Amino acid sequence: MDFAFEETQQDVRDLAAEVLRRESGSGDGTSSGEAAWKALDDAGLLTLAVPERFGGAGLGVLETAIVLTEVGRAAADVPALSALAFGVLPVVRHGSPQQQEALLGGRQLTAAINEPSSPLPDRPRTKVDGGKASGTKTAVLHADRAQRLLVSATTPDGPAVVLVDPQGPGVELHRNRNSAGFEWTIRFDGAPAEHLGDAAALADLHACALAGICAVGDGAVAGALALTAEHLRTRHQFGKPLAAFQAVAQQIADAYIAARTLHLATLSACWRLSSGLDAAEDLDIAAWWLAEEAPALLRTCHHLHGGLGLDITYPLHRYSSLIADLARLAGGAHHRLDALAARA
């Protein structure tokens, strides 16, 4: 069983895969960052969800997720997750016409939605009162290059999403290392904040973020699995390819099952979100599968590579680092399981 893409969606996938393959100029099968980012932009793949009146294609969540999956499959070092899933999609779905015109014309966006010991909280500890934001956000992606932050906050009227200039007054950015590179902790102290949406917008921001995280994770798992399968096919021991050994075949089969499950769960969630259907349960399932199974799958891929899997000049480490960051960004396996249990 597989998900049947429409012609436009298939074209998006083929174009994104071709662009990223063409820009794999680092010598290790991964896409070099700035060149790949420019190529994606030149191909119109960063504005798929932007309304046509602002120069985009007027498509939606699923087409954006397809691009993010290919970014993950290439382990491309580009800010696509933060710009598209955390930025463009929520602005398109909830921004006023004036906000859309101001923010969708090539501005780099990201979201600040995690707080210390509180992943994607429904009632954030960050407060906005009188148009001023105060609080702390963690694990913010690409805050250094963003021109606006979508910030989850609690206002006198309830939870909301506000826009904050990361270079404006009352904002402190602190860089932290993560597995694949860097992320940011941000402290707001009376930072000017512009209202974007209410509690429904915040719930949808979380949904778009999880959909994007799972889409990149789906691609990263597929990329690591393809790399491993090729290694097992071409590497010989005792006169036979590694894939011919029963224990190896069993492990790669288990990894394939986990990868396919994540793929289908992610596509189901993204399709429902794109179609205006309730995607909350599907997103929780996909996010739990990503946080629980994907890191173990990557460990299996490393194991099946033997010592080569630990070589920093070999691209597998890029996939495992990316998966580690995505699983943590989603809140981790225990948090995702709690979310599912709450639904039961």
mmCIF file of C-alpha atoms in Angstrom:
data_model
loop_
_atom_site.group_PDB
_atom_site.id
_atom_site.type_symbol
_atom_site.label_atom_id
_atom_site.label_comp_id
_atom_site.label_asym_id
_atom_site.label_seq_id
_atom_site.Cartn_x
_atom_site.Cartn_y
_atom_site.Cartn_z
ATOM 1 C CA MET A 1 0.000 0.000 0.000
ATOM 2 C CA ASP A 2 1.251 3.474 -0.862
ATOM 3 C CA PHE A 3 -0.098 7.002 -0.905
ATOM 4 C CA ALA A 4 -1.222 8.046 -4.400
ATOM 5 C CA PHE A 5 -0.029 11.557 -5.169
ATOM 6 C CA GLU A 6 -1.882 13.733 -7.621
ATOM 7 C CA GLU A 7 0.024 14.943 -10.667
ATOM 8 C CA THR A 8 0.920 18.322 -9.138
ATOM 9 C CA GLN A 9 2.178 16.679 -5.946
ATOM 10 C CA GLN A 10 4.250 14.168 -7.895
ATOM 11 C CA ASP A 11 5.748 17.030 -9.902
ATOM 12 C CA VAL A 12 6.636 18.828 -6.658
ATOM 13 C CA ARG A 13 8.353 15.726 -5.301
ATOM 14 C CA ASP A 14 10.284 15.114 -8.516
ATOM 15 C CA LEU A 15 11.396 18.738 -8.766
ATOM 16 C CA ALA A 16 12.485 18.933 -5.114
ATOM 17 C CA ALA A 17 14.406 15.657 -5.417
ATOM 18 C CA GLU A 18 16.114 16.819 -8.611
ATOM 19 C CA VAL A 19 17.069 20.225 -7.181
ATOM 20 C CA LEU A 20 18.550 18.692 -4.037
ATOM 21 C CA ARG A 21 20.330 15.960 -5.988
ATOM 22 C CA ARG A 22 21.840 18.568 -8.302
ATOM 23 C CA GLU A 23 23.055 20.609 -5.341
ATOM 24 C CA SER A 24 24.706 17.651 -3.581
ATOM 25 C CA GLY A 25 28.063 19.276 -3.951
ATOM 26 C CA SER A 26 29.684 18.371 -0.633
ATOM 27 C CA GLY A 27 31.086 15.077 -1.904
ATOM 28 C CA ASP A 28 29.311 12.956 0.680
ATOM 29 C CA GLY A 29 25.823 12.831 -0.834
ATOM 30 C CA THR A 30 24.366 15.700 1.210
ATOM 31 C CA SER A 31 23.286 19.076 -0.080
ATOM 32 C CA SER A 32 25.455 22.106 0.563
ATOM 33 C CA GLY A 33 23.414 24.655 2.487
ATOM 34 C CA GLU A 34 23.337 28.044 0.777
ATOM 35 C CA ALA A 35 23.475 26.666 -2.769
ATOM 36 C CA ALA A 36 20.622 24.251 -2.055
ATOM 37 C CA TRP A 37 18.543 26.974 -0.378
ATOM 38 C CA LYS A 38 18.951 29.312 -3.347
ATOM 39 C CA ALA A 39 18.155 26.510 -5.785
ATOM 40 C CA LEU A 40 14.960 25.629 -3.889
ATOM 41 C CA ASP A 41 13.951 29.294 -3.971
ATOM 42 C CA ASP A 42 14.757 29.681 -7.680
ATOM 43 C CA ALA A 43 12.615 26.612 -8.407
ATOM 44 C CA GLY A 44 9.639 28.154 -6.572
ATOM 45 C CA LEU A 45 9.601 25.387 -3.967
ATOM 46 C CA LEU A 46 9.723 27.794 -1.002
ATOM 47 C CA THR A 47 6.545 29.618 -2.034
ATOM 48 C CA LEU A 48 4.260 26.685 -2.821
ATOM 49 C CA ALA A 49 1.828 27.613 -0.029
ATOM 50 C CA VAL A 50 1.989 31.380 -0.632
ATOM 51 C CA PRO A 51 -1.192 32.726 -2.268
ATOM 52 C CA GLU A 52 -0.895 33.478 -5.963
ATOM 53 C CA ARG A 53 -1.561 37.189 -5.404
ATOM 54 C CA PHE A 54 1.716 37.338 -3.490
ATOM 55 C CA GLY A 55 3.709 35.435 -6.092
ATOM 56 C CA GLY A 56 3.242 31.879 -4.824
ATOM 57 C CA ALA A 57 1.560 28.746 -6.143
ATOM 58 C CA GLY A 58 -1.402 28.764 -3.743
ATOM 59 C CA LEU A 59 -0.911 25.130 -2.700
ATOM 60 C CA GLY A 60 -1.016 23.786 0.847
ATOM 61 C CA VAL A 61 0.339 21.701 3.693
ATOM 62 C CA LEU A 62 0.771 18.449 1.786
ATOM 63 C CA GLU A 63 2.822 19.995 -1.014
ATOM 64 C CA THR A 64 4.980 21.787 1.550
ATOM 65 C CA ALA A 65 5.429 18.511 3.441
ATOM 66 C CA ILE A 66 6.562 16.817 0.225
ATOM 67 C CA VAL A 67 9.346 19.392 -0.137
ATOM 68 C CA LEU A 68 10.333 18.947 3.516
ATOM 69 C CA THR A 69 10.479 15.174 3.067
ATOM 70 C CA GLU A 70 12.936 15.585 0.210
ATOM 71 C CA VAL A 71 14.981 18.015 2.330
ATOM 72 C CA GLY A 72 15.183 15.301 4.995
ATOM 73 C CA ARG A 73 16.005 12.608 2.442
ATOM 74 C CA ALA A 74 18.983 14.689 1.277
ATOM 75 C CA ALA A 75 19.975 15.712 4.825
ATOM 76 C CA ALA A 76 20.142 19.208 3.362
ATOM 77 C CA ASP A 77 21.472 21.902 5.692
ATOM 78 C CA VAL A 78 18.751 24.446 4.884
ATOM 79 C CA PRO A 79 16.231 26.308 7.101
ATOM 80 C CA ALA A 80 13.229 24.813 5.281
ATOM 81 C CA LEU A 81 11.513 23.384 8.372
ATOM 82 C CA SER A 82 11.567 26.670 10.280
ATOM 83 C CA ALA A 83 10.767 28.863 7.269
ATOM 84 C CA LEU A 84 7.941 26.784 5.814
ATOM 85 C CA ALA A 85 6.237 24.693 8.504
ATOM 86 C CA PHE A 86 6.917 27.101 11.382
ATOM 87 C CA GLY A 87 6.473 30.292 9.384
ATOM 88 C CA VAL A 88 4.841 30.395 5.967
ATOM 89 C CA LEU A 89 2.050 27.877 6.616
ATOM 90 C CA PRO A 90 0.727 29.506 9.834
ATOM 91 C CA VAL A 91 0.888 32.994 8.298
ATOM 92 C CA VAL A 92 -0.981 31.812 5.192
ATOM 93 C CA ARG A 93 -3.621 30.074 7.308
ATOM 94 C CA HIS A 94 -4.093 32.755 9.984
ATOM 95 C CA GLY A 95 -2.430 36.038 9.042
ATOM 96 C CA SER A 96 -4.422 39.084 8.008
ATOM 97 C CA PRO A 97 -4.053 40.229 4.371
ATOM 98 C CA GLN A 98 -1.733 42.990 5.573
ATOM 99 C CA GLN A 99 0.402 40.535 7.555
ATOM 100 C CA GLN A 100 0.545 38.119 4.642
ATOM 101 C CA GLU A 101 1.647 40.869 2.278
ATOM 102 C CA ALA A 102 4.347 42.001 4.720
ATOM 103 C CA LEU A 103 5.644 38.542 5.707
ATOM 104 C CA LEU A 104 5.316 36.356 2.614
ATOM 105 C CA GLY A 105 7.450 38.447 0.322
ATOM 106 C CA GLY A 106 10.690 36.615 1.010
ATOM 107 C CA ARG A 107 11.101 37.337 4.713
ATOM 108 C CA GLN A 108 12.710 34.546 6.726
ATOM 109 C CA LEU A 109 10.377 33.306 9.456
ATOM 110 C CA THR A 110 10.583 30.854 12.332
ATOM 111 C CA ALA A 111 8.577 30.015 15.443
ATOM 112 C CA ALA A 112 9.341 30.063 19.168
ATOM 113 C CA ILE A 113 6.933 27.454 20.565
ATOM 114 C CA ASN A 114 8.930 25.391 23.090
ATOM 115 C CA GLU A 115 9.624 26.450 26.667
ATOM 116 C CA PRO A 116 11.939 25.046 29.373
ATOM 117 C CA SER A 117 10.680 21.530 30.248
ATOM 118 C CA SER A 118 7.487 22.217 28.290
ATOM 119 C CA PRO A 119 7.349 21.155 24.613
ATOM 120 C CA LEU A 120 4.664 22.894 22.536
ATOM 121 C CA PRO A 121 2.583 24.021 25.549
ATOM 122 C CA ASP A 122 -1.098 24.817 24.989
ATOM 123 C CA ARG A 123 -0.928 27.491 27.695
ATOM 124 C CA PRO A 124 2.541 29.005 27.399
ATOM 125 C CA ARG A 125 4.288 30.610 30.342
ATOM 126 C CA THR A 126 5.384 33.393 27.998
ATOM 127 C CA LYS A 127 3.025 36.321 28.580
ATOM 128 C CA VAL A 128 1.842 39.144 26.354
ATOM 129 C CA ASP A 129 0.144 42.104 27.976
ATOM 130 C CA GLY A 130 -0.282 45.561 26.521
ATOM 131 C CA GLY A 131 1.473 44.491 23.336
ATOM 132 C CA LYS A 132 4.655 43.465 25.206
ATOM 133 C CA ALA A 133 6.026 39.894 25.424
ATOM 134 C CA SER A 134 7.939 38.463 28.375
ATOM 135 C CA GLY A 135 9.186 34.924 28.863
ATOM 136 C CA THR A 136 11.695 32.330 27.670
ATOM 137 C CA LYS A 137 11.629 30.067 24.612
ATOM 138 C CA THR A 138 13.952 27.162 23.891
ATOM 139 C CA ALA A 139 14.995 25.135 20.833
ATOM 140 C CA VAL A 140 14.239 27.937 18.376
ATOM 141 C CA LEU A 141 15.546 27.139 14.905
ATOM 142 C CA HIS A 142 17.390 29.728 12.789
ATOM 143 C CA ALA A 143 16.501 32.666 15.011
ATOM 144 C CA ASP A 144 19.695 34.386 13.885
ATOM 145 C CA ARG A 145 18.494 34.691 10.292
ATOM 146 C CA ALA A 146 14.788 35.233 10.961
ATOM 147 C CA GLN A 147 13.159 38.605 10.435
ATOM 148 C CA ARG A 148 10.055 37.665 12.418
ATOM 149 C CA LEU A 149 9.317 35.117 15.132
ATOM 150 C CA LEU A 150 5.921 33.489 15.564
ATOM 151 C CA VAL A 151 5.740 33.261 19.356
ATOM 152 C CA SER A 152 3.233 31.235 21.377
ATOM 153 C CA ALA A 153 2.049 33.198 24.391
ATOM 154 C CA THR A 154 -0.728 33.618 26.924
ATOM 155 C CA THR A 155 -2.621 36.907 26.771
ATOM 156 C CA PRO A 156 -5.417 38.320 28.972
ATOM 157 C CA ASP A 157 -7.802 36.847 26.381
ATOM 158 C CA GLY A 158 -6.187 33.397 26.386
ATOM 159 C CA PRO A 159 -3.511 31.579 24.367
ATOM 160 C CA ALA A 160 -2.394 33.275 21.160
ATOM 161 C CA VAL A 161 0.319 33.629 18.551
ATOM 162 C CA VAL A 162 2.170 36.922 18.262
ATOM 163 C CA LEU A 163 4.835 38.289 15.945
ATOM 164 C CA VAL A 164 8.103 39.561 17.413
ATOM 165 C CA ASP A 165 11.154 41.055 15.706
ATOM 166 C CA PRO A 166 14.147 39.001 16.959
ATOM 167 C CA GLN A 167 16.410 42.006 16.438
ATOM 168 C CA GLY A 168 14.065 44.391 18.241
ATOM 169 C CA PRO A 169 14.171 45.774 21.791
ATOM 170 C CA GLY A 170 13.562 43.445 24.703
ATOM 171 C CA VAL A 171 14.848 40.336 22.874
ATOM 172 C CA GLU A 172 17.984 38.382 23.841
ATOM 173 C CA LEU A 173 19.232 35.513 21.672
ATOM 174 C CA HIS A 174 21.518 32.836 23.150
ATOM 175 C CA ARG A 175 23.058 30.253 20.842
ATOM 176 C CA ASN A 176 23.145 26.598 21.925
ATOM 177 C CA ARG A 177 24.541 23.513 20.260
ATOM 178 C CA ASN A 178 22.267 20.719 19.164
ATOM 179 C CA SER A 179 23.145 17.445 17.451
ATOM 180 C CA ALA A 180 23.231 18.811 13.904
ATOM 181 C CA GLY A 181 24.443 22.377 14.534
ATOM 182 C CA PHE A 182 22.922 25.214 16.527
ATOM 183 C CA GLU A 183 19.594 26.375 17.908
ATOM 184 C CA TRP A 184 18.605 29.322 20.092
ATOM 185 C CA THR A 185 17.206 30.146 23.494
ATOM 186 C CA ILE A 186 15.345 33.455 23.426
ATOM 187 C CA ARG A 187 14.411 35.667 26.368
ATOM 188 C CA PHE A 188 11.731 38.313 25.937
ATOM 189 C CA ASP A 189 11.550 41.234 28.351
ATOM 190 C CA GLY A 190 8.896 43.683 27.245
ATOM 191 C CA ALA A 191 9.454 42.952 23.551
ATOM 192 C CA PRO A 192 6.926 44.607 21.190
ATOM 193 C CA ALA A 193 4.477 41.953 19.967
ATOM 194 C CA GLU A 194 1.876 42.032 17.181
ATOM 195 C CA HIS A 195 -1.164 39.768 17.415
ATOM 196 C CA LEU A 196 -1.399 37.074 14.719
ATOM 197 C CA GLY A 197 -4.076 34.699 15.991
ATOM 198 C CA ASP A 198 -5.930 33.290 18.975
ATOM 199 C CA ALA A 199 -5.995 29.820 20.578
ATOM 200 C CA ALA A 200 -7.132 28.189 17.325
ATOM 201 C CA ALA A 201 -4.154 29.719 15.528
ATOM 202 C CA LEU A 202 -1.826 28.418 18.247
ATOM 203 C CA ALA A 203 -3.234 24.894 17.934
ATOM 204 C CA ASP A 204 -2.782 25.090 14.169
ATOM 205 C CA LEU A 205 0.773 26.424 14.531
ATOM 206 C CA HIS A 206 1.572 23.375 16.660
ATOM 207 C CA ALA A 207 -0.082 21.142 14.056
ATOM 208 C CA CYS A 208 1.886 22.668 11.173
ATOM 209 C CA ALA A 209 5.088 22.407 13.191
ATOM 210 C CA LEU A 210 4.524 18.723 14.018
ATOM 211 C CA ALA A 211 3.578 17.970 10.411
ATOM 212 C CA GLY A 212 6.805 19.591 9.239
ATOM 213 C CA ILE A 213 8.930 17.835 11.850
ATOM 214 C CA CYS A 214 7.466 14.457 10.891
ATOM 215 C CA ALA A 215 7.863 15.163 7.168
ATOM 216 C CA VAL A 216 11.564 15.979 7.520
ATOM 217 C CA GLY A 217 11.963 12.951 9.787
ATOM 218 C CA ASP A 218 10.221 10.714 7.253
ATOM 219 C CA GLY A 219 12.669 11.822 4.586
ATOM 220 C CA ALA A 220 15.692 11.497 6.853
ATOM 221 C CA VAL A 221 14.747 7.939 7.818
ATOM 222 C CA ALA A 222 14.233 7.044 4.154
ATOM 223 C CA GLY A 223 17.590 8.553 3.219
ATOM 224 C CA ALA A 224 19.444 6.685 5.965
ATOM 225 C CA LEU A 225 17.710 3.432 5.070
ATOM 226 C CA ALA A 226 18.589 3.813 1.369
ATOM 227 C CA LEU A 227 22.209 4.487 2.293
ATOM 228 C CA THR A 228 22.275 1.389 4.484
ATOM 229 C CA ALA A 229 20.602 -0.859 1.921
ATOM 230 C CA GLU A 230 23.142 0.176 -0.710
ATOM 231 C CA HIS A 231 25.993 -0.538 1.700
ATOM 232 C CA LEU A 232 24.613 -4.006 2.456
ATOM 233 C CA ARG A 233 24.150 -4.715 -1.242
ATOM 234 C CA THR A 234 27.653 -3.720 -2.289
ATOM 235 C CA ARG A 235 29.789 -4.649 0.741
ATOM 236 C CA HIS A 236 30.976 -8.282 0.720
ATOM 237 C CA GLN A 237 32.130 -10.565 3.503
ATOM 238 C CA PHE A 238 33.156 -14.213 3.147
ATOM 239 C CA GLY A 239 32.473 -13.891 -0.575
ATOM 240 C CA LYS A 240 28.847 -12.809 -0.162
ATOM 241 C CA PRO A 241 27.095 -9.412 0.076
ATOM 242 C CA LEU A 242 26.209 -8.465 3.647
ATOM 243 C CA ALA A 243 22.521 -8.430 2.696
ATOM 244 C CA ALA A 244 22.667 -12.222 2.132
ATOM 245 C CA PHE A 245 23.231 -12.921 5.836
ATOM 246 C CA GLN A 246 20.031 -13.803 7.687
ATOM 247 C CA ALA A 247 20.671 -11.677 10.785
ATOM 248 C CA VAL A 248 21.426 -8.638 8.626
ATOM 249 C CA ALA A 249 18.317 -9.209 6.498
ATOM 250 C CA GLN A 250 16.136 -9.422 9.607
ATOM 251 C CA GLN A 251 17.465 -6.155 11.002
ATOM 252 C CA ILE A 252 17.066 -4.217 7.777
ATOM 253 C CA ALA A 253 13.542 -5.661 7.394
ATOM 254 C CA ASP A 254 12.581 -4.361 10.854
ATOM 255 C CA ALA A 255 14.020 -0.960 9.937
ATOM 256 C CA TYR A 256 12.029 -0.959 6.689
ATOM 257 C CA ILE A 257 8.782 -1.676 8.558
ATOM 258 C CA ALA A 258 9.442 1.199 10.972
ATOM 259 C CA ALA A 259 10.271 3.538 8.086
ATOM 260 C CA ARG A 260 7.132 2.628 6.151
ATOM 261 C CA THR A 261 4.946 3.107 9.209
ATOM 262 C CA LEU A 262 6.364 6.582 9.821
ATOM 263 C CA HIS A 263 5.926 7.412 6.141
ATOM 264 C CA LEU A 264 2.257 6.435 6.021
ATOM 265 C CA ALA A 265 1.417 8.014 9.389
ATOM 266 C CA THR A 266 3.062 11.266 8.313
ATOM 267 C CA LEU A 267 1.347 11.387 4.936
ATOM 268 C CA SER A 268 -2.028 10.652 6.528
ATOM 269 C CA ALA A 269 -1.573 13.467 9.042
ATOM 270 C CA CYS A 270 -0.375 15.956 6.411
ATOM 271 C CA TRP A 271 -3.193 15.042 4.025
ATOM 272 C CA ARG A 272 -5.822 15.525 6.721
ATOM 273 C CA LEU A 273 -4.318 18.850 7.785
ATOM 274 C CA SER A 274 -4.132 20.011 4.160
ATOM 275 C CA SER A 275 -7.754 18.944 3.561
ATOM 276 C CA GLY A 276 -9.134 20.871 6.526
ATOM 277 C CA LEU A 277 -9.912 17.694 8.487
ATOM 278 C CA ASP A 278 -9.108 17.003 12.135
ATOM 279 C CA ALA A 279 -5.495 15.794 12.048
ATOM 280 C CA ALA A 280 -4.698 15.912 15.766
ATOM 281 C CA GLU A 281 -4.723 12.172 16.428
ATOM 282 C CA ASP A 282 -2.826 11.338 13.235
ATOM 283 C CA LEU A 283 -0.208 13.946 14.102
ATOM 284 C CA ASP A 284 0.193 12.518 17.610
ATOM 285 C CA ILE A 285 0.670 9.025 16.170
ATOM 286 C CA ALA A 286 3.207 10.180 13.578
ATOM 287 C CA ALA A 287 5.104 12.288 16.119
ATOM 288 C CA TRP A 288 5.233 9.422 18.628
ATOM 289 C CA TRP A 289 6.464 7.026 15.952
ATOM 290 C CA LEU A 290 9.154 9.519 14.951
ATOM 291 C CA ALA A 291 10.329 10.105 18.530
ATOM 292 C CA GLU A 292 10.129 6.443 19.576
ATOM 293 C CA GLU A 293 11.199 4.457 16.517
ATOM 294 C CA ALA A 294 13.328 6.716 14.309
ATOM 295 C CA PRO A 295 16.312 7.057 16.710
ATOM 296 C CA ALA A 296 16.405 3.267 17.180
ATOM 297 C CA LEU A 297 16.217 2.795 13.415
ATOM 298 C CA LEU A 298 19.219 5.070 12.937
ATOM 299 C CA ARG A 299 21.168 3.097 15.535
ATOM 300 C CA THR A 300 20.438 -0.049 13.536
ATOM 301 C CA CYS A 301 21.688 1.672 10.370
ATOM 302 C CA HIS A 302 24.917 2.604 12.149
ATOM 303 C CA HIS A 303 25.306 -0.940 13.464
ATOM 304 C CA LEU A 304 24.824 -2.453 10.002
ATOM 305 C CA HIS A 305 27.493 -0.135 8.613
ATOM 306 C CA GLY A 306 30.055 -1.327 11.147
ATOM 307 C CA GLY A 307 32.973 1.029 11.620
ATOM 308 C CA LEU A 308 32.089 2.985 8.476
ATOM 309 C CA GLY A 309 28.993 4.300 10.235
ATOM 310 C CA LEU A 310 31.216 6.200 12.668
ATOM 311 C CA ASP A 311 33.290 7.896 9.949
ATOM 312 C CA ILE A 312 32.536 11.622 9.983
ATOM 313 C CA THR A 313 33.345 11.845 6.253
ATOM 314 C CA TYR A 314 30.503 9.393 5.559
ATOM 315 C CA PRO A 315 27.017 10.992 5.479
ATOM 316 C CA LEU A 316 25.173 8.648 7.857
ATOM 317 C CA HIS A 317 26.000 10.793 10.884
ATOM 318 C CA ARG A 318 24.086 13.687 9.322
ATOM 319 C CA TYR A 319 20.904 11.633 9.307
ATOM 320 C CA SER A 320 21.277 10.414 12.884
ATOM 321 C CA SER A 321 22.027 13.936 14.140
ATOM 322 C CA LEU A 322 19.015 15.302 12.287
ATOM 323 C CA ILE A 323 16.720 12.601 13.683
ATOM 324 C CA ALA A 324 17.973 13.204 17.232
ATOM 325 C CA ASP A 325 17.124 16.905 16.959
ATOM 326 C CA LEU A 326 13.715 16.286 15.394
ATOM 327 C CA ALA A 327 12.708 13.752 18.068
ATOM 328 C CA ARG A 328 13.643 16.223 20.793
ATOM 329 C CA LEU A 329 11.948 19.117 18.984
ATOM 330 C CA ALA A 330 8.721 17.098 18.931
ATOM 331 C CA GLY A 331 8.964 16.694 22.712
ATOM 332 C CA GLY A 332 10.479 13.219 22.937
ATOM 333 C CA ALA A 333 8.868 9.793 23.004
ATOM 334 C CA HIS A 334 7.444 10.002 26.537
ATOM 335 C CA HIS A 335 5.788 13.362 25.887
ATOM 336 C CA ARG A 336 4.288 12.131 22.624
ATOM 337 C CA LEU A 337 3.026 8.977 24.315
ATOM 338 C CA ASP A 338 1.417 11.091 27.057
ATOM 339 C CA ALA A 339 -0.359 13.101 24.337
ATOM 340 C CA LEU A 340 -1.732 9.895 22.847
ATOM 341 C CA ALA A 341 -2.740 8.559 26.265
ATOM 342 C CA ALA A 342 -4.637 11.763 27.000
ATOM 343 C CA ARG A 343 -6.740 11.136 23.895
ATOM 344 C CA ALA A 344 -7.575 7.624 25.088
#
